[in-house]
mmCIF file of C-alpha atoms in Angstrom:
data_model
loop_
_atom_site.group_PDB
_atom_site.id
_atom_site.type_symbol
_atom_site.label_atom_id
_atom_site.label_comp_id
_atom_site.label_asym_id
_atom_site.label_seq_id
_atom_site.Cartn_x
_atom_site.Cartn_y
_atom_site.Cartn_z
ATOM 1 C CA UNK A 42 -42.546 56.838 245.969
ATOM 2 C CA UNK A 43 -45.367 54.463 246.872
ATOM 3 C CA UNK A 44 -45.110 52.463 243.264
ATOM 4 C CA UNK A 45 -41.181 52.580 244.413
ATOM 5 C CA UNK A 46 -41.498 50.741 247.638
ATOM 6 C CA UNK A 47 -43.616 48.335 246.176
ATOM 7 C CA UNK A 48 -41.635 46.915 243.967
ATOM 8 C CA UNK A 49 -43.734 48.195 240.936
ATOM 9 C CA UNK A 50 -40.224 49.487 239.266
ATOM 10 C CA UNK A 51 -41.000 49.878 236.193
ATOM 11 C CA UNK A 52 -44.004 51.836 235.974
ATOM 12 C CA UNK A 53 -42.084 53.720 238.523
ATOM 13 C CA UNK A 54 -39.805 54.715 235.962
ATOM 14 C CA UNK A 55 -42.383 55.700 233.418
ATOM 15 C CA UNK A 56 -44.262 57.849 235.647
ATOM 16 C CA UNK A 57 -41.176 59.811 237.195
ATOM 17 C CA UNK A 58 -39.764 60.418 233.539
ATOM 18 C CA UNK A 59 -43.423 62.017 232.454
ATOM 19 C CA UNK A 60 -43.268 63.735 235.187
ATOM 20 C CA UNK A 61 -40.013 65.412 235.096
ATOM 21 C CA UNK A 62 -40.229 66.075 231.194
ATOM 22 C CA UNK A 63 -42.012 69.680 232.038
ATOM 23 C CA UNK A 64 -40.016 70.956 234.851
ATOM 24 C CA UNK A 65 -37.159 73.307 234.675
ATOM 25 C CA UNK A 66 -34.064 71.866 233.684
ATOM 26 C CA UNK A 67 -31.873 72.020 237.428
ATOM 27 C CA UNK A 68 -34.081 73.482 239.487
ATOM 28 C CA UNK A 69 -34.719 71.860 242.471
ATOM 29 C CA UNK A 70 -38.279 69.853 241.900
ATOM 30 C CA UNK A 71 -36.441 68.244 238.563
ATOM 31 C CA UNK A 72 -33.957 67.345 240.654
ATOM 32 C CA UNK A 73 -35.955 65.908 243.253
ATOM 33 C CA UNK A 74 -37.707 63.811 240.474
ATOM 34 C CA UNK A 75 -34.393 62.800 238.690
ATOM 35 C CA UNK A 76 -32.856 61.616 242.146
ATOM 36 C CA UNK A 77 -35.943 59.443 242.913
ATOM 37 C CA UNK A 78 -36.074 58.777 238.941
ATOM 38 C CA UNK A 79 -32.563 57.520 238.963
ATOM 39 C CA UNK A 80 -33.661 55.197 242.532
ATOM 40 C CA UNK A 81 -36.624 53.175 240.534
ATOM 41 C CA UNK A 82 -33.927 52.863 237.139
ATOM 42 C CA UNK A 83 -32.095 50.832 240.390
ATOM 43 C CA UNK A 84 -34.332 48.854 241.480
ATOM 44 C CA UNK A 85 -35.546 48.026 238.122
ATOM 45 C CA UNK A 86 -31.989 46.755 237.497
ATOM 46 C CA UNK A 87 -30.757 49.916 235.028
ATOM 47 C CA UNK A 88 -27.512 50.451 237.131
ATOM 48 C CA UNK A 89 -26.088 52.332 233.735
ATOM 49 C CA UNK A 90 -28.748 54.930 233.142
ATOM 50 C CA UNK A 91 -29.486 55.645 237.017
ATOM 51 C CA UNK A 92 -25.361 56.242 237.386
ATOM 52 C CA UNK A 93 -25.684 58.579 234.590
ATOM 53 C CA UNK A 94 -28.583 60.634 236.450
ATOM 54 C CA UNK A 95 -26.945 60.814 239.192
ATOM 55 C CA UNK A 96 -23.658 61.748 237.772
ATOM 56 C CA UNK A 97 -25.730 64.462 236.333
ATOM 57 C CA UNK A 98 -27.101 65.561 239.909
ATOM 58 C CA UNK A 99 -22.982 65.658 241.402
ATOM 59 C CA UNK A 100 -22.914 68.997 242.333
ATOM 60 C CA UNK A 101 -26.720 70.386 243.218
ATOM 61 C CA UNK A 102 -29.165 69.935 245.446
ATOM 62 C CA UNK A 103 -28.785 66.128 245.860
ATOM 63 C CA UNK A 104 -25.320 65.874 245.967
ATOM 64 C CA UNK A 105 -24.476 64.111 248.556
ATOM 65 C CA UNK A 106 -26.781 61.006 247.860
ATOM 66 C CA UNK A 107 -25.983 60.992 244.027
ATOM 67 C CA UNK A 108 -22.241 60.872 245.046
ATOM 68 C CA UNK A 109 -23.051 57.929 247.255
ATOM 69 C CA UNK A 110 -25.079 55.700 245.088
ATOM 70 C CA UNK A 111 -22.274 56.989 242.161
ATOM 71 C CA UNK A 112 -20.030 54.906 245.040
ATOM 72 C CA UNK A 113 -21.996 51.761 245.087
ATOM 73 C CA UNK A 114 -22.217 51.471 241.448
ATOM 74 C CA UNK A 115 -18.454 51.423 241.898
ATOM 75 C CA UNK A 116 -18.434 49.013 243.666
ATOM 76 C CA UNK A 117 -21.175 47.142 241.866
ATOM 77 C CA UNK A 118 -19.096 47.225 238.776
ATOM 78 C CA UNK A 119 -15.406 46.025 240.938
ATOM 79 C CA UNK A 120 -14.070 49.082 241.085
ATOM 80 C CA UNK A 121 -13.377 49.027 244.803
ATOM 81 C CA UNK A 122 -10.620 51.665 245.077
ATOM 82 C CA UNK A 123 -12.493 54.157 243.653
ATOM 83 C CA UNK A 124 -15.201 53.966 245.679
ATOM 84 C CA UNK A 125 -13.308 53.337 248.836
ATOM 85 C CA UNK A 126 -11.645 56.393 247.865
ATOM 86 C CA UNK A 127 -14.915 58.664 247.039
ATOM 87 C CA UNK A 128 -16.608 57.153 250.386
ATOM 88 C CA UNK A 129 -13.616 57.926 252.159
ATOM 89 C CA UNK A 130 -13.859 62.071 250.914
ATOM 90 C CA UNK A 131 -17.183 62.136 251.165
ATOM 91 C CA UNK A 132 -18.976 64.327 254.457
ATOM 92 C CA UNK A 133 -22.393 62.885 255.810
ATOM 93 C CA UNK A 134 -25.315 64.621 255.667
ATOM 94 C CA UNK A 135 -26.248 62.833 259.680
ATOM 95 C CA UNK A 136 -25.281 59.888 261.397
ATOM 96 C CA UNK A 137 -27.928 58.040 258.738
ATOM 97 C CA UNK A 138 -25.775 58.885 255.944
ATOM 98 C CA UNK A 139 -22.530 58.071 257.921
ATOM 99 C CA UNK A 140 -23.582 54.829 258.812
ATOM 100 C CA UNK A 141 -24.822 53.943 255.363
ATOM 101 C CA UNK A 142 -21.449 54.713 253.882
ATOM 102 C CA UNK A 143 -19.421 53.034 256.627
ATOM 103 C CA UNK A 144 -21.658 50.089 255.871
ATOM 104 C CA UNK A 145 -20.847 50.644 252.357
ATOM 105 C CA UNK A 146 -16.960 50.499 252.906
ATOM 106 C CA UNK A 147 -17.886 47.376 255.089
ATOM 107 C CA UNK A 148 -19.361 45.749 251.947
ATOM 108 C CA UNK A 149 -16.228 46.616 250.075
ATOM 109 C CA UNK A 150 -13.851 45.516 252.301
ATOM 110 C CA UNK A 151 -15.760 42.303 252.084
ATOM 111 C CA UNK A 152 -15.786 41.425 249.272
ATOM 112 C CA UNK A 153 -12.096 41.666 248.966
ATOM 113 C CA UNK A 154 -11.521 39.670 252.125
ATOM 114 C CA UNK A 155 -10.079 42.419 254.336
ATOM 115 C CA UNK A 156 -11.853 41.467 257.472
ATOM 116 C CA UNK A 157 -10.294 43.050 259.562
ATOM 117 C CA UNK A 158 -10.966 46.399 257.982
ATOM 118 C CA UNK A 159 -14.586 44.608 257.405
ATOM 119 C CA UNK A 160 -14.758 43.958 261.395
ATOM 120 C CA UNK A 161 -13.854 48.317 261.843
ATOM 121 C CA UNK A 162 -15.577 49.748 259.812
ATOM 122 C CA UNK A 163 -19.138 47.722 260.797
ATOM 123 C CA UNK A 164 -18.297 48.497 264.042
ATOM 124 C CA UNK A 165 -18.412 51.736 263.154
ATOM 125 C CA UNK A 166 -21.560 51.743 262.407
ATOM 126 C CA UNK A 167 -22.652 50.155 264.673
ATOM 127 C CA UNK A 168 -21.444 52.276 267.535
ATOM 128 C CA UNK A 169 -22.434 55.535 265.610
ATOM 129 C CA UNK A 170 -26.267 53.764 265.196
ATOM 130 C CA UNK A 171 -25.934 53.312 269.130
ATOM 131 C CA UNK A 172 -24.639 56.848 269.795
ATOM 132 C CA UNK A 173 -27.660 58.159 268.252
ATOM 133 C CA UNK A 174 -30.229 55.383 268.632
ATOM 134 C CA UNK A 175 -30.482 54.330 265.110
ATOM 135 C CA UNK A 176 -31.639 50.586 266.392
ATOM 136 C CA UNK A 177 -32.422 49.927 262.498
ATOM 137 C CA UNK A 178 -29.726 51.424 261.473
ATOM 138 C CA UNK A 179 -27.308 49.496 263.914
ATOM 139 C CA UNK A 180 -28.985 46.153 263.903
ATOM 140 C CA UNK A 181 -28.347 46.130 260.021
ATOM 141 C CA UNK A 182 -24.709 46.919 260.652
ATOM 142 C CA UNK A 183 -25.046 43.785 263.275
ATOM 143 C CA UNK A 184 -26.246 41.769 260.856
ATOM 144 C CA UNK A 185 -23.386 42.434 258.609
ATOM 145 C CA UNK A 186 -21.247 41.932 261.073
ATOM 146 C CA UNK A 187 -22.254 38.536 261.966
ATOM 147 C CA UNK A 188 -23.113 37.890 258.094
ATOM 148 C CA UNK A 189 -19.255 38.138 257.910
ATOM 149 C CA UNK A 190 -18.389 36.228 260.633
ATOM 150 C CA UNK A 191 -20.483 33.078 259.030
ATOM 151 C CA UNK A 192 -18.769 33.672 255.686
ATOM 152 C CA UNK A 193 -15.338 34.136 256.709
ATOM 153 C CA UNK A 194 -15.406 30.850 259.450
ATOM 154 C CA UNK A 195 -14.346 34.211 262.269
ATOM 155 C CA UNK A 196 -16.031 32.653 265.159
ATOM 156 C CA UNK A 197 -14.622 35.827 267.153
ATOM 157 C CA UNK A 198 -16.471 37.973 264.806
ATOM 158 C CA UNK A 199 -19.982 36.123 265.505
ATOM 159 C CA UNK A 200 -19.164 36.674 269.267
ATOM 160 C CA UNK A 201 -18.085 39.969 268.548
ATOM 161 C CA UNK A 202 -21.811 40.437 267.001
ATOM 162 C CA UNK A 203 -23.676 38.573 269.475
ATOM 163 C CA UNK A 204 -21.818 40.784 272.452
ATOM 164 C CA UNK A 205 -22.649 44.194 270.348
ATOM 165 C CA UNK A 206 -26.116 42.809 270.249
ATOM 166 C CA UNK A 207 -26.678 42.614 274.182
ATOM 167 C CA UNK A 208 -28.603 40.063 276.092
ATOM 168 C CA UNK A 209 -31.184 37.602 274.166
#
């Protein structure tokens, strides 16, 4: 994890693959090591192989998050129904999770100019980052917001933002 999250990808990669290569095939360590295996193939821009780990991991132990990241590669690639439609099936783990994916279907709905579905579903987020007192969680859902707001011209939406955000 620590060669992960700093940005040393690719040796990442080699040292996760050794590593699973003696572990029974499905149990949970391998699939513990193929989920954070399939994370550095990511970040080391291998979108292909990662979706086919985590396709492989649908179904176990890491289900949830495989199924997640199988919807952002979706929607990487422009398949935007599809992965507003597995996002859409798919049950949170915690209000993390839930706010990650309603960011996700944020992102989507950006990209295809919906903002009004854009401006809902942040604000989702946003209030479910609130409820719970995810402040990371909700200022990046902020952000978003008000990224959209700039992009799209919406001064409402910056307002929108800047009132969500509270005092200065």
């Amino acid at each position: 994890m620590q060669l992960r999250r700093t940005g040393q990808a690719a040796q990442t990669v080699d040292v996760l693959g050794a590593a699973g290569e003696g572990l029974p095939s499905g149990s949970p360590t391998a699939q513990l090591v193929r989920i954070h295996l399939a994370h550095a193939l990511r970040n080391h821009g291998d979108y292909t192989e990662a979706a086919e780990i985590y396709r492989a991991l649908a179904g176990g132990e890491f289900d949830a998050a495989a199924r997640y990241w199988l919807c952002d590669f979706d929607y990487l690639n422009g398949r935007f129904a599809s992965a507003l439609g597995s996002l859409r099936e798919q049950r949170s783990r915690g209000p993390e999770d839930g706010g990650e994916r309603l960011r996700l279907i944020g992102h989507i709905w950006r990209v295809i100019a919906r903002f009004d579905e854009v401006s809902t579903a942040y604000g989702e987020a946003i209030s479910l980052a609130r409820r719970e007192g995810l402040a990371a969680a909700e200022a990046k859902a902020l952000a978003n917001l008000a990224q959209t707001g700039c992009w799209s011209g919406d001064t409402a939406a910056l307002s929108d933002a800047a009132a969500r955000a509270g005092p200065a």
